[in-house]
Short mmCIF file of C-alpha atoms and ligand atoms in Angstrom, two decimals:
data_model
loop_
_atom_site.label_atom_id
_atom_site.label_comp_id
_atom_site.label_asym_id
_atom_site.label_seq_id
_atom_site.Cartn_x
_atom_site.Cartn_y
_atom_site.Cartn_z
CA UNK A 186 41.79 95.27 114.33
CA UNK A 187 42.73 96.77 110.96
CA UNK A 188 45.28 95.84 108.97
CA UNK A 189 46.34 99.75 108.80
CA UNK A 190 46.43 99.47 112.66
CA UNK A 191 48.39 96.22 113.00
CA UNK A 192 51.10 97.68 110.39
CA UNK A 193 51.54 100.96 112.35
CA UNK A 194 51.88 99.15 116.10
CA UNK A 195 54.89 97.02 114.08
CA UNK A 196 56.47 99.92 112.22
CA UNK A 197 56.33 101.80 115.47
CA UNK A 198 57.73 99.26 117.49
CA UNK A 199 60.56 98.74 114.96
CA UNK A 200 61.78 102.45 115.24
CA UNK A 201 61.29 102.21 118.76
CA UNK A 202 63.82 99.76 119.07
CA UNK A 203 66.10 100.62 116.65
CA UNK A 204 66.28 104.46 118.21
CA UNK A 205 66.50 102.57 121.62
CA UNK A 206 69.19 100.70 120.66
CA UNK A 207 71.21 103.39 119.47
CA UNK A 208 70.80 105.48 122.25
CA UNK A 209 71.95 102.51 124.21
CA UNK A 210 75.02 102.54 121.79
CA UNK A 211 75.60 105.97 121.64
CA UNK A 212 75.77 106.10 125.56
CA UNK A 213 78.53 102.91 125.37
CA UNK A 214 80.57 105.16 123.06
CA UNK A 215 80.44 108.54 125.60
CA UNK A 216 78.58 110.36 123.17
CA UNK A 217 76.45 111.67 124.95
CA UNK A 218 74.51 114.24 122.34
CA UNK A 219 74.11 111.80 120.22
CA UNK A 220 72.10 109.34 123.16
CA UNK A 221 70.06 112.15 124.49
CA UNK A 222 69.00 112.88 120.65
CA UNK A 223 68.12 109.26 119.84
CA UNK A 224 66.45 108.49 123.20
CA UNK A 225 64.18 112.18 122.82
CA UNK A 226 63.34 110.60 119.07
CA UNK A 227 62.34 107.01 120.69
CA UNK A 228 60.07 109.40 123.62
CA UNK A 229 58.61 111.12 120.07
CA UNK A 230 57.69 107.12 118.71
CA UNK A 231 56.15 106.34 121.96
CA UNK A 232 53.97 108.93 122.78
CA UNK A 233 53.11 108.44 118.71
CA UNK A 234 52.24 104.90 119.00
CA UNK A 235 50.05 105.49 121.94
CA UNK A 236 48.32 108.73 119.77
CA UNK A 237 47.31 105.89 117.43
CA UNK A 238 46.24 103.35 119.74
CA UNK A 239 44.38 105.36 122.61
CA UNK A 240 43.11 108.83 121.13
CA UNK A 241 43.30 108.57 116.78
CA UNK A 242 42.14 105.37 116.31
CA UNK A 243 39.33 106.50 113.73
CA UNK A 244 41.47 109.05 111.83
CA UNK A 245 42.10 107.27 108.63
CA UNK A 246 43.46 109.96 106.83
CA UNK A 247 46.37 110.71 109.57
CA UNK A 248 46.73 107.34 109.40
CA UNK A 249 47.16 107.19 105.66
CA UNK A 250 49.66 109.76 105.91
CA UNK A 251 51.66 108.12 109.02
CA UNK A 252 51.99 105.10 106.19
CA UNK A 253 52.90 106.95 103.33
CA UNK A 254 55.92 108.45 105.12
CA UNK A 255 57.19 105.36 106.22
CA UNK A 256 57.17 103.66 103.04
CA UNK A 257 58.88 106.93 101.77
CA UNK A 258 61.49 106.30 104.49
CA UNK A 259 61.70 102.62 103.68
CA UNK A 260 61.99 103.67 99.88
CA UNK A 261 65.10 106.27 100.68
CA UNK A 262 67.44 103.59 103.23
CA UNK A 263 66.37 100.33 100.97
CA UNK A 264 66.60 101.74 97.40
CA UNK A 265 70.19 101.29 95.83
CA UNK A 266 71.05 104.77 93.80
CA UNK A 267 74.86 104.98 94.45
CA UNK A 268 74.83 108.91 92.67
CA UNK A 269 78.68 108.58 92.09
CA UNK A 270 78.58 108.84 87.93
CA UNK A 271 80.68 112.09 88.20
CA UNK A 272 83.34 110.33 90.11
CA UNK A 273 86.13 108.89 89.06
CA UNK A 274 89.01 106.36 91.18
CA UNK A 275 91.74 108.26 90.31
CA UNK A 276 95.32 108.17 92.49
CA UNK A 277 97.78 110.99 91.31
CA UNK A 278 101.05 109.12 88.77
CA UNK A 279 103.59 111.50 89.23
CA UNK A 280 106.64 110.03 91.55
CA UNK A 281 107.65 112.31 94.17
CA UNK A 282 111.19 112.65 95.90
CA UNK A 283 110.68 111.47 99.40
CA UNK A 284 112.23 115.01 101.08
CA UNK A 285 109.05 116.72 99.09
CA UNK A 286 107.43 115.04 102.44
CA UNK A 287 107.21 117.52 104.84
CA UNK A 288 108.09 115.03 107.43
CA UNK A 289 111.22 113.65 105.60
CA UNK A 290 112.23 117.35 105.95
CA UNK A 291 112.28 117.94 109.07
CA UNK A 292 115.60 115.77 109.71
CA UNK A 293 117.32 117.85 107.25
CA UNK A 294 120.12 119.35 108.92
CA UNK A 295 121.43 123.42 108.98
CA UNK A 296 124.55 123.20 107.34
CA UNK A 297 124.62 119.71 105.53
CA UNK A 298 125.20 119.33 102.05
CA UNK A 299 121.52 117.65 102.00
CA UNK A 300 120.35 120.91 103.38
CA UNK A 301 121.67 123.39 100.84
CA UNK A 302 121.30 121.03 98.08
CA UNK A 303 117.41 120.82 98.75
CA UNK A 304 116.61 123.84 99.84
CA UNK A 305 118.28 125.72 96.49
CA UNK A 306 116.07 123.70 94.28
CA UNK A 307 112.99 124.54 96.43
CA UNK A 308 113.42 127.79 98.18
CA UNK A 309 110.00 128.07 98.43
CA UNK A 310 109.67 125.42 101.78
CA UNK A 311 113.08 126.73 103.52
CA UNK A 312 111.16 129.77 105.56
CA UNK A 313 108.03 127.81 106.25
CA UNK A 314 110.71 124.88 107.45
CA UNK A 315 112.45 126.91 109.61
CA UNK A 316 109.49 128.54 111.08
CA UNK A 317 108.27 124.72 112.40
CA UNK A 318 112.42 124.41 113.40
CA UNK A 319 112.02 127.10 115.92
CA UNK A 320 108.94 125.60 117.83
CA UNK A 321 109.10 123.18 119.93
CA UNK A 322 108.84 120.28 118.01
CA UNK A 323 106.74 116.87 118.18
CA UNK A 324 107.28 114.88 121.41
CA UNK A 325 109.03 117.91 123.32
CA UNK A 326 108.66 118.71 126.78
CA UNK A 327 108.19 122.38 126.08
CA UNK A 328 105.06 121.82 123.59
CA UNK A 329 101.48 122.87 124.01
CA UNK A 330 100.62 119.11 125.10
CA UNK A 331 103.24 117.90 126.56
CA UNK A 332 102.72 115.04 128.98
CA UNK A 333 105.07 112.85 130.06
CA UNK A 334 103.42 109.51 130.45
CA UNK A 335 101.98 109.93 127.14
CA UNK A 336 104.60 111.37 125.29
CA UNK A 337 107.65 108.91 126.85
CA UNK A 338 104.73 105.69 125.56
CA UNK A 339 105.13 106.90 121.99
CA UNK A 340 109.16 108.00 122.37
CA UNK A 341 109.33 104.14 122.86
CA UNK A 342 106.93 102.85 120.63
CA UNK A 343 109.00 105.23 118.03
CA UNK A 344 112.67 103.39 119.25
CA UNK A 345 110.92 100.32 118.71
CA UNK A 346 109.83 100.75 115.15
CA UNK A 347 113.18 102.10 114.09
CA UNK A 348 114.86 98.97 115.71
CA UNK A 349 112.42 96.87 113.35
CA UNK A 350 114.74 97.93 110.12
CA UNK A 351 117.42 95.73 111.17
CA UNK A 352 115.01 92.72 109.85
CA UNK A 353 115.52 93.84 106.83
CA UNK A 354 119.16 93.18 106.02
CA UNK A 355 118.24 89.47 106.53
CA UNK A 356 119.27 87.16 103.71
CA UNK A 357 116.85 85.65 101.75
CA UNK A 358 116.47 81.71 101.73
CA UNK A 359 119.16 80.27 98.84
CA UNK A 360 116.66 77.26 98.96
CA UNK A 361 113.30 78.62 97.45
CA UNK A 362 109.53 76.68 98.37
CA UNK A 363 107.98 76.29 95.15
CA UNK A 364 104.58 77.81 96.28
CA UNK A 365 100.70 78.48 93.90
CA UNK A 366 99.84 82.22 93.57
CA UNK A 367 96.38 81.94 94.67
CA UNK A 368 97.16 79.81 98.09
CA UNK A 369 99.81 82.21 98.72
CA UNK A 370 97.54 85.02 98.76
CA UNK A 371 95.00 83.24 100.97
CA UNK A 372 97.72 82.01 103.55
CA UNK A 373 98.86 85.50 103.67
CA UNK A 374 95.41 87.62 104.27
CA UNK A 375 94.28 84.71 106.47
CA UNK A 376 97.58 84.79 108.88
CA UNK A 377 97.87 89.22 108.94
CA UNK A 378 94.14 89.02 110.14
CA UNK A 379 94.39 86.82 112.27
CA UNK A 380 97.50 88.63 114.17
CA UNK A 381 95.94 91.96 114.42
CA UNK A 382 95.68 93.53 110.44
CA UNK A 383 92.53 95.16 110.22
CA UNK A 384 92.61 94.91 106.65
CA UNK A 385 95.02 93.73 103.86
CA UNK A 386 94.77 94.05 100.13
CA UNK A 387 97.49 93.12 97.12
CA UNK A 388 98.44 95.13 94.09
CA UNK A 389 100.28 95.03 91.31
CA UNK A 390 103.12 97.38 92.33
CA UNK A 391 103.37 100.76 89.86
CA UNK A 392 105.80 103.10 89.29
CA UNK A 393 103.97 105.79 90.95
CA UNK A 394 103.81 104.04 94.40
CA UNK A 395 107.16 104.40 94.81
CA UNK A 396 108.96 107.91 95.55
CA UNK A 397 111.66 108.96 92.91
CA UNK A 398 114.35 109.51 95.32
CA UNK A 399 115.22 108.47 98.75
CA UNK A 400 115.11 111.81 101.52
CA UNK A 401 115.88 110.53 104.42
CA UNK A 402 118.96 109.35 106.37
CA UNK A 403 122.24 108.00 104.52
CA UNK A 404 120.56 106.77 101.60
CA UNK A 405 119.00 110.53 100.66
CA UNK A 406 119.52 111.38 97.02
CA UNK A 407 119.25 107.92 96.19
CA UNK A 408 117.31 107.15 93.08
CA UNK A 409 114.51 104.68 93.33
CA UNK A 410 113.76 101.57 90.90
CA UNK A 411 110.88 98.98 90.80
CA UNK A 412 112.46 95.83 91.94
CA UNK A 413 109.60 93.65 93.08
CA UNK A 414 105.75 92.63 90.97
CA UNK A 415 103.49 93.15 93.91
CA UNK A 416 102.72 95.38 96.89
CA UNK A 417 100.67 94.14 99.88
CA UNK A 418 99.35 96.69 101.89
CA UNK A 419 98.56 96.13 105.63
CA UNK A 420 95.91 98.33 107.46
CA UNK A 421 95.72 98.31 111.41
CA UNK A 422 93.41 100.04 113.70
CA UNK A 423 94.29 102.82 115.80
CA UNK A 424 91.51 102.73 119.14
CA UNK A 425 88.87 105.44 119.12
CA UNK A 426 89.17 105.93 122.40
CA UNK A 427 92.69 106.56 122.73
CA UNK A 428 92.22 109.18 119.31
CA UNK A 429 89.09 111.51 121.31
CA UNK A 430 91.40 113.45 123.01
CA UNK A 431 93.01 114.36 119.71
CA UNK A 432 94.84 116.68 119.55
CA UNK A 433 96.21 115.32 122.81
CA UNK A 434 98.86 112.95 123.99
CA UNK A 435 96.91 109.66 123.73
CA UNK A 436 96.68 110.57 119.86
CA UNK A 437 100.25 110.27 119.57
CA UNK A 438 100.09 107.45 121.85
CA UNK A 439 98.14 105.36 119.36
CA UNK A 440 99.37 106.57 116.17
CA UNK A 441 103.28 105.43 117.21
CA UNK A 442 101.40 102.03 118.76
CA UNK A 443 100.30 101.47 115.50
CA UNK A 444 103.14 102.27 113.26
CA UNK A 445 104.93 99.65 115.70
CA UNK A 446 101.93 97.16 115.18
CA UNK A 447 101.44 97.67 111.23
CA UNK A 448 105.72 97.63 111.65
CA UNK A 449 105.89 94.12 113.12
CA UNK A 450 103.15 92.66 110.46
CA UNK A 451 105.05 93.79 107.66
CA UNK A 452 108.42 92.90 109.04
CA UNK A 453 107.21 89.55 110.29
CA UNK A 454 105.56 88.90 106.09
CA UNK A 455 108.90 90.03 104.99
CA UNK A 456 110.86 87.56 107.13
CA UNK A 457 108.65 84.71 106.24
CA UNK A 458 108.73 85.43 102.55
CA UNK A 459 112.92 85.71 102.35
CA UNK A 460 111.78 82.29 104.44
CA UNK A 461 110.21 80.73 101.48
CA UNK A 462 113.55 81.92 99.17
CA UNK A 463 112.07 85.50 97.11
CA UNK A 464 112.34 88.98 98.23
CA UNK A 465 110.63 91.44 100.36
CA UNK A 466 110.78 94.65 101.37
CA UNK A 467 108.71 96.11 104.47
CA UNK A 468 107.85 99.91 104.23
CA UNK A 469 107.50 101.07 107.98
CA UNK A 470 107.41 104.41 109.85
CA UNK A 471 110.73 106.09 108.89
CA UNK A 472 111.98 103.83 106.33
CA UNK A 473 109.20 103.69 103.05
CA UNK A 474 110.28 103.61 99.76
CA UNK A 475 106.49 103.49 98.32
CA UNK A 476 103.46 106.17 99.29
CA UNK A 477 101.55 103.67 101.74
CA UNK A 478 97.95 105.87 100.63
CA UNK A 479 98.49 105.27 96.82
CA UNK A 480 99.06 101.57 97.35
CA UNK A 481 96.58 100.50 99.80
CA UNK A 482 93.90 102.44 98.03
CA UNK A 483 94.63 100.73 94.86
CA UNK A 484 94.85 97.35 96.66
CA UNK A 485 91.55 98.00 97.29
CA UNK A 486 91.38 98.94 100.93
CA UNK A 487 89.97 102.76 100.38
CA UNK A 488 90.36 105.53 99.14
CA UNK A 489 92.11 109.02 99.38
CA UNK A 490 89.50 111.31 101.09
CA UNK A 491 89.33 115.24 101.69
CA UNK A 492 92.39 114.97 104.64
CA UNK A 493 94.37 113.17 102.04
CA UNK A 494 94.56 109.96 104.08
CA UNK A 495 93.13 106.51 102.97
CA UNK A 496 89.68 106.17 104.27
CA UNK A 497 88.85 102.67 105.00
CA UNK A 498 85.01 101.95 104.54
CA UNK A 499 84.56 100.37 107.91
CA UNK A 500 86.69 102.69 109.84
CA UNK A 501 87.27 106.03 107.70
CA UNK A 502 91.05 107.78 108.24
CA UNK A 503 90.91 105.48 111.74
CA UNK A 504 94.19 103.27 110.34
CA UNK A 505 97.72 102.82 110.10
CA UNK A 506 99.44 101.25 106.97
CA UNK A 507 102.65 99.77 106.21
CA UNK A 508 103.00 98.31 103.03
CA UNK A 509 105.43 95.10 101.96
CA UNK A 510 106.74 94.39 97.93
CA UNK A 511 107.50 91.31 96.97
CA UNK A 512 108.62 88.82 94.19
CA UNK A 513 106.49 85.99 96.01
CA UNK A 514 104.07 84.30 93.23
CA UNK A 515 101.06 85.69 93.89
CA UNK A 516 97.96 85.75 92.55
CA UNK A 517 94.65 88.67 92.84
CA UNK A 518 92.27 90.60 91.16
CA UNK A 519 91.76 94.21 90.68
CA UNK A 520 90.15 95.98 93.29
CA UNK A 521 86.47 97.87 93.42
CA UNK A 522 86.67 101.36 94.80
CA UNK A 523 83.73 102.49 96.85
CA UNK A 524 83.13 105.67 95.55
CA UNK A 525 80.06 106.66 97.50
CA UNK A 526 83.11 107.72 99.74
CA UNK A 527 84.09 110.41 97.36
CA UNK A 528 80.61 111.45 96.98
CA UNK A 529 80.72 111.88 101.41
CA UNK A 530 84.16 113.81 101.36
CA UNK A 531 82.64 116.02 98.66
CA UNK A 532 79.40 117.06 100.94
CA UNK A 533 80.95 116.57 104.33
CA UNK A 534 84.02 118.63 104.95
CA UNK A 535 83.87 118.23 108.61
CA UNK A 536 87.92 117.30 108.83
CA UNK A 537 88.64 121.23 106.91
CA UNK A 538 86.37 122.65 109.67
CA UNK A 539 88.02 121.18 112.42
CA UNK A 540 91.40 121.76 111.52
CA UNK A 541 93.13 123.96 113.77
CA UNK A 542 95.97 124.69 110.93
CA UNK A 543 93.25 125.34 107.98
CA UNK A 544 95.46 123.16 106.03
CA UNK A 545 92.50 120.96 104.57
CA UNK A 546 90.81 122.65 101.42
CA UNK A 547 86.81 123.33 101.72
CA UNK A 548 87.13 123.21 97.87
CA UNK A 549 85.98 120.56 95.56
CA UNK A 550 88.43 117.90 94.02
CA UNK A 551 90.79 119.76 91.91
CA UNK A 552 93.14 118.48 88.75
CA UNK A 553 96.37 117.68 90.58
CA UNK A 554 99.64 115.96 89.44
CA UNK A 555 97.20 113.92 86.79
CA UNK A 556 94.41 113.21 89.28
CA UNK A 557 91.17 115.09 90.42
CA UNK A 558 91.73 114.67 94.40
CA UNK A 559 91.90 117.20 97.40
CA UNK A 560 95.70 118.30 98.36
CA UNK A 561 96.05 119.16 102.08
CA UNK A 562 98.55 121.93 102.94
CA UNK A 563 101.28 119.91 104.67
CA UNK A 564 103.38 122.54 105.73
CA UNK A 565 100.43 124.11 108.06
CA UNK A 566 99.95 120.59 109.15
CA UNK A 567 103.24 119.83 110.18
CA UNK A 568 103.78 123.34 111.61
CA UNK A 569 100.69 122.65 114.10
CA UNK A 570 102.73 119.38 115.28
CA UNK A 571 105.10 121.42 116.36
CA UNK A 572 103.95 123.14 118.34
CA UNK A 573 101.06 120.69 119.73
CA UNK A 574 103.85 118.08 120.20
CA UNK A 575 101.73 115.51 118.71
CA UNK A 576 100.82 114.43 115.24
CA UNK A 577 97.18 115.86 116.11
CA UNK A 578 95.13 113.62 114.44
CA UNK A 579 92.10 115.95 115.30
CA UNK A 580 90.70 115.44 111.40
CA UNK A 581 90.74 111.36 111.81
CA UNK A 582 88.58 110.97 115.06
CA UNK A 583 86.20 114.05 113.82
CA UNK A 584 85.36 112.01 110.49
CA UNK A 585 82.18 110.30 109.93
CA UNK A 586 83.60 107.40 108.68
CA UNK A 587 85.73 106.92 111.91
CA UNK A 588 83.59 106.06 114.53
CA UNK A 589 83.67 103.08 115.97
CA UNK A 590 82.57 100.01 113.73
CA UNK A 591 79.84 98.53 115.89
CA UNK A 592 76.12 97.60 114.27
CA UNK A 593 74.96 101.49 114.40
CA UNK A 594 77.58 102.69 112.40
CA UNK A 595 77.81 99.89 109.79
CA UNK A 596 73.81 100.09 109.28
CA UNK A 597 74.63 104.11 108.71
CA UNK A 598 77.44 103.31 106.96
CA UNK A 599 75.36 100.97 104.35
CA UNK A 600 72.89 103.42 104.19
CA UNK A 601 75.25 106.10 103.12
CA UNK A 602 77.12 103.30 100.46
CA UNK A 603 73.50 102.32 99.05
CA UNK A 604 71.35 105.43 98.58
CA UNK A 605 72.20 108.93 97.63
CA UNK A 606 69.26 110.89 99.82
CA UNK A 607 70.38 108.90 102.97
CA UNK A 608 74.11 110.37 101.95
CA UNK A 609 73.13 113.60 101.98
CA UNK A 610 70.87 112.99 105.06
CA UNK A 611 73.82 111.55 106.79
CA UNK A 612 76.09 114.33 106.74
CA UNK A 613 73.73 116.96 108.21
CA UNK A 614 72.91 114.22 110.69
CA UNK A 615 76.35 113.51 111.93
CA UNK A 616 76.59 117.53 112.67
CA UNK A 617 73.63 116.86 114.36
CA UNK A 618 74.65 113.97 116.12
CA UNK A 619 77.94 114.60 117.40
CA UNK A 620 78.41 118.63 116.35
CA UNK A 621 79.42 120.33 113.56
CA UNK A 622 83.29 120.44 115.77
CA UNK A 623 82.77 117.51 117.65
CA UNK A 624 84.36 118.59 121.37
CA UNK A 625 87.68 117.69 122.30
CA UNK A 626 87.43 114.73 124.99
CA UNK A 627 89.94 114.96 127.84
CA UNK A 628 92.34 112.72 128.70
CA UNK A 629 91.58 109.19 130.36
CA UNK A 630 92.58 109.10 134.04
CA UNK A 631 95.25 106.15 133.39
CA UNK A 632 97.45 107.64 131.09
CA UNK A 633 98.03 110.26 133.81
CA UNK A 634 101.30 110.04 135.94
CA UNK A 635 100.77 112.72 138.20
S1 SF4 B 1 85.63 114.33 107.67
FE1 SF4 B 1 84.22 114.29 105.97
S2 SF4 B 1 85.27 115.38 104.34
FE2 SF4 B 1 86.80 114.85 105.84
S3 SF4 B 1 87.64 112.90 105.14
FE3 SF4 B 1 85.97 112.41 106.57
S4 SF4 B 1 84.17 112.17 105.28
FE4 SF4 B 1 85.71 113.22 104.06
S1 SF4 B 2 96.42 116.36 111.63
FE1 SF4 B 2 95.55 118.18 112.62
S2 SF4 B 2 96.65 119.91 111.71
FE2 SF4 B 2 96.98 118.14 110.37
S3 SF4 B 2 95.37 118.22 108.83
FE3 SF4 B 2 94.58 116.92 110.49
S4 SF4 B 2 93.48 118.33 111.82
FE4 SF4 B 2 94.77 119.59 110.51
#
């Protein structure tokens, strides 16, 4: 046999596998499409394997070809050219008063002097603010997803968080551990994986992480200082299957499980470091004093995509962070930024096209507060919450980056980090894949009380 013919039988049998395999996957993961497509492209290998073998075997030319495309293939998923020069990491350094978060808002009482106070310096958000006022609002019975099993899950996981706070009027330690930077740092990242972090990165903490004025609660008005060297940011995981149905109850489900789950990581580091005699702060759902996105993305976890969310390289918008600053010796080094993930948001677009509020531009990165980045409209946003009931979450599960980080994904996801042709392949190919609006998924069958 020829050496041309023993090289085609093992390229063959290599993509037959590997399009096997992920068809098998992609099956696993209820995406259906996306199996059907990969098991009609491993049909397509077979029948050309068996062209070669039974009927071509003389055709040295076809063969020559066959060969040539391969190694053209081989050339475009093995060759490293990131394509990123025109990008730059770049996290916006203006501080920002807390109530300027359309969520911090939305507590704002008619009538209170917080009210009037904010809304005469920005008229512009008191109509819009209203408007979301007078729907039903998120978690209500009388919104468009209201289900009760769902919706009491997060109510509690929500009473939970908010009980976490208490932790932090505990007194630090009067007898402080002497304790080395570096083993610090290990003992930490080590422990906050091992009890459920997804990921966890350290910064040195800037003036821009933190918001310039507390807008929330009794504290609101409150100005802001940096008090503490370093901010350690906390990524957990919120389930993929839980976020398909998105925009629907299990999405809300999730997102308040992991606010309590990130909650208890950072208020369980905080405790242990007032432990060890310095101070911490945790910043938890309801109660930050930083921007969670601007620190974990310059601790190195991700960076700020198109939805203006921290995309994680291994699971995309797919996380929840809570962030803790401390005074604790520690010791790290700067972060790299991936920004073959820029280079993605910049083609993709999927999460603007699925948006049911339009509130995520189409446009390119645009200069912003000191920063090229994408700005979401968070009004629109927020607005769609209220009258879902949910905090949607429709643009996380229908990102690329998000699905689910088993050996399919991370071999696409290498691809897309290491070559720029395989990028650009791999956004038409996830449209392909799993639709240009990938379909909403119903609800599973044992979230349902009735
Ligand atoms: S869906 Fe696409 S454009 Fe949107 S954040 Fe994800 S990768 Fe970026
Ligand atoms: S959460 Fe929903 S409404 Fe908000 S930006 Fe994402 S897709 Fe749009």
């Amino acid at each position: 046999m020829a050496y041309s013919d023993i090289l085609i039988r093992v390229i063959c049998s290599i993509f037959l596998l590997f399009f096997l395999a992920g068809a098998v996957t992609s099956f696993l993961e209820k995406e259906i499409r996306a199996g059907i497509i990969l098991l009609a492209t491993s049909f397509f290998i077979s029948i050309l394997l068996l062209l070669f073998i039974c009927i071509l075997p003389e055709y040295q030319v076809l063969k020559l070809i066959f060969l040539s495309v391969c190694l053209l293939a081989m050339i475009v998923v093995f060759f490293p050219v990131s394509g990123t020069k025109r990008y730059n990491f770049e996290t916006p350094t203006k501080r920002f008063h807390e109530a300027d978060a359309v969520l911090s808002r939305r507590i704002l009482q008619a009538g209170t002097s917080d009210y009037n106070s904010y809304y005469e310096k920005h008229p512009e958000h008191k109509n819009p603010d209203n408007q979301a006022r007078n729907q039903p609002g998120l978690l209500s019975s009388k919104s468009k997803y209201f289900d009760s099993g769902t919706f009491s899950a997060a109510e509690a996981n929500f009473i939970i968080t908010d009980h976490l706070y208490a932790l932090a009027t505990l007194q630090i330690n009067k007898k402080q551990t002497r304790v080395e930077g570096d083993k610090t740092k290990k003992f930490i990242e080590k422990w906050m994986l091992q009890t459920g972090a997804h990921s966890i990165g350290f910064t040195a903490l800037k003036d821009y992480h933190l918001y310039s004025y507390k807008g929330r609660g009794q504290e609101s008005g409150q100005s802001i200082e940096k008090d503490m060297p370093h901010a350690i940011a906390i990524a957990v995981e919120m389930d993929h299957d839980m976020m398909k149905p998105a925009p629907a109850g299990t999405t809300v489900m999730e997102s308040s499980e992991q606010y309590l789950q990130s909650g208890i990581l950072a208020s369980k580091l905080t405790t242990y470091i007032k432990e060890l005699g310095y101070a911490a702060k945790a910043h938890i759902d309801g109660h930050y004093e930083v921007i969670c996105p601007l620190v974990a993305a310059d601790a190195g976890l991700g960076i700020i995509g198109r939805m203006g969310l921290l995309m994680t390289p291994g699971i995309g918008p797919r996380v929840r962070i809570a962030v803790v600053t401390t005074d604790i010796p520690l010791e790290y080094s700067d972060a790299n930024h991936d920004l073959t993930m820029l280079d993605f948001c910049n083609r993709c677009k999927k999460c603007a096209r699925v948006c049911p509020a339009n509130a995520i531009p189409l446009t390119s990165m645009k200069e912003l507060e000191g920063a090229y980045r994408w700005k979401i409209n968070s009004e629109r946003c927020y607005h769609f919450w209220t009258i879902s009931g949910t905090d949607c979450g429709r643009c996380v599960i229908s990102c690329p980056y998000a699905h689910p980080n088993n050996w399919f994904h991370q071999f696409i996801r290498w691809g897309i980090k290491n070559n720029l042709v395989f990028r650009v392949m791999a956004v038409k190919l996830d449209d392909i894949f799993y639709g240009k609006k990938p379909k909403i998924k119903t609800l599973p069958n044992w979230v349902k009380l009735k």
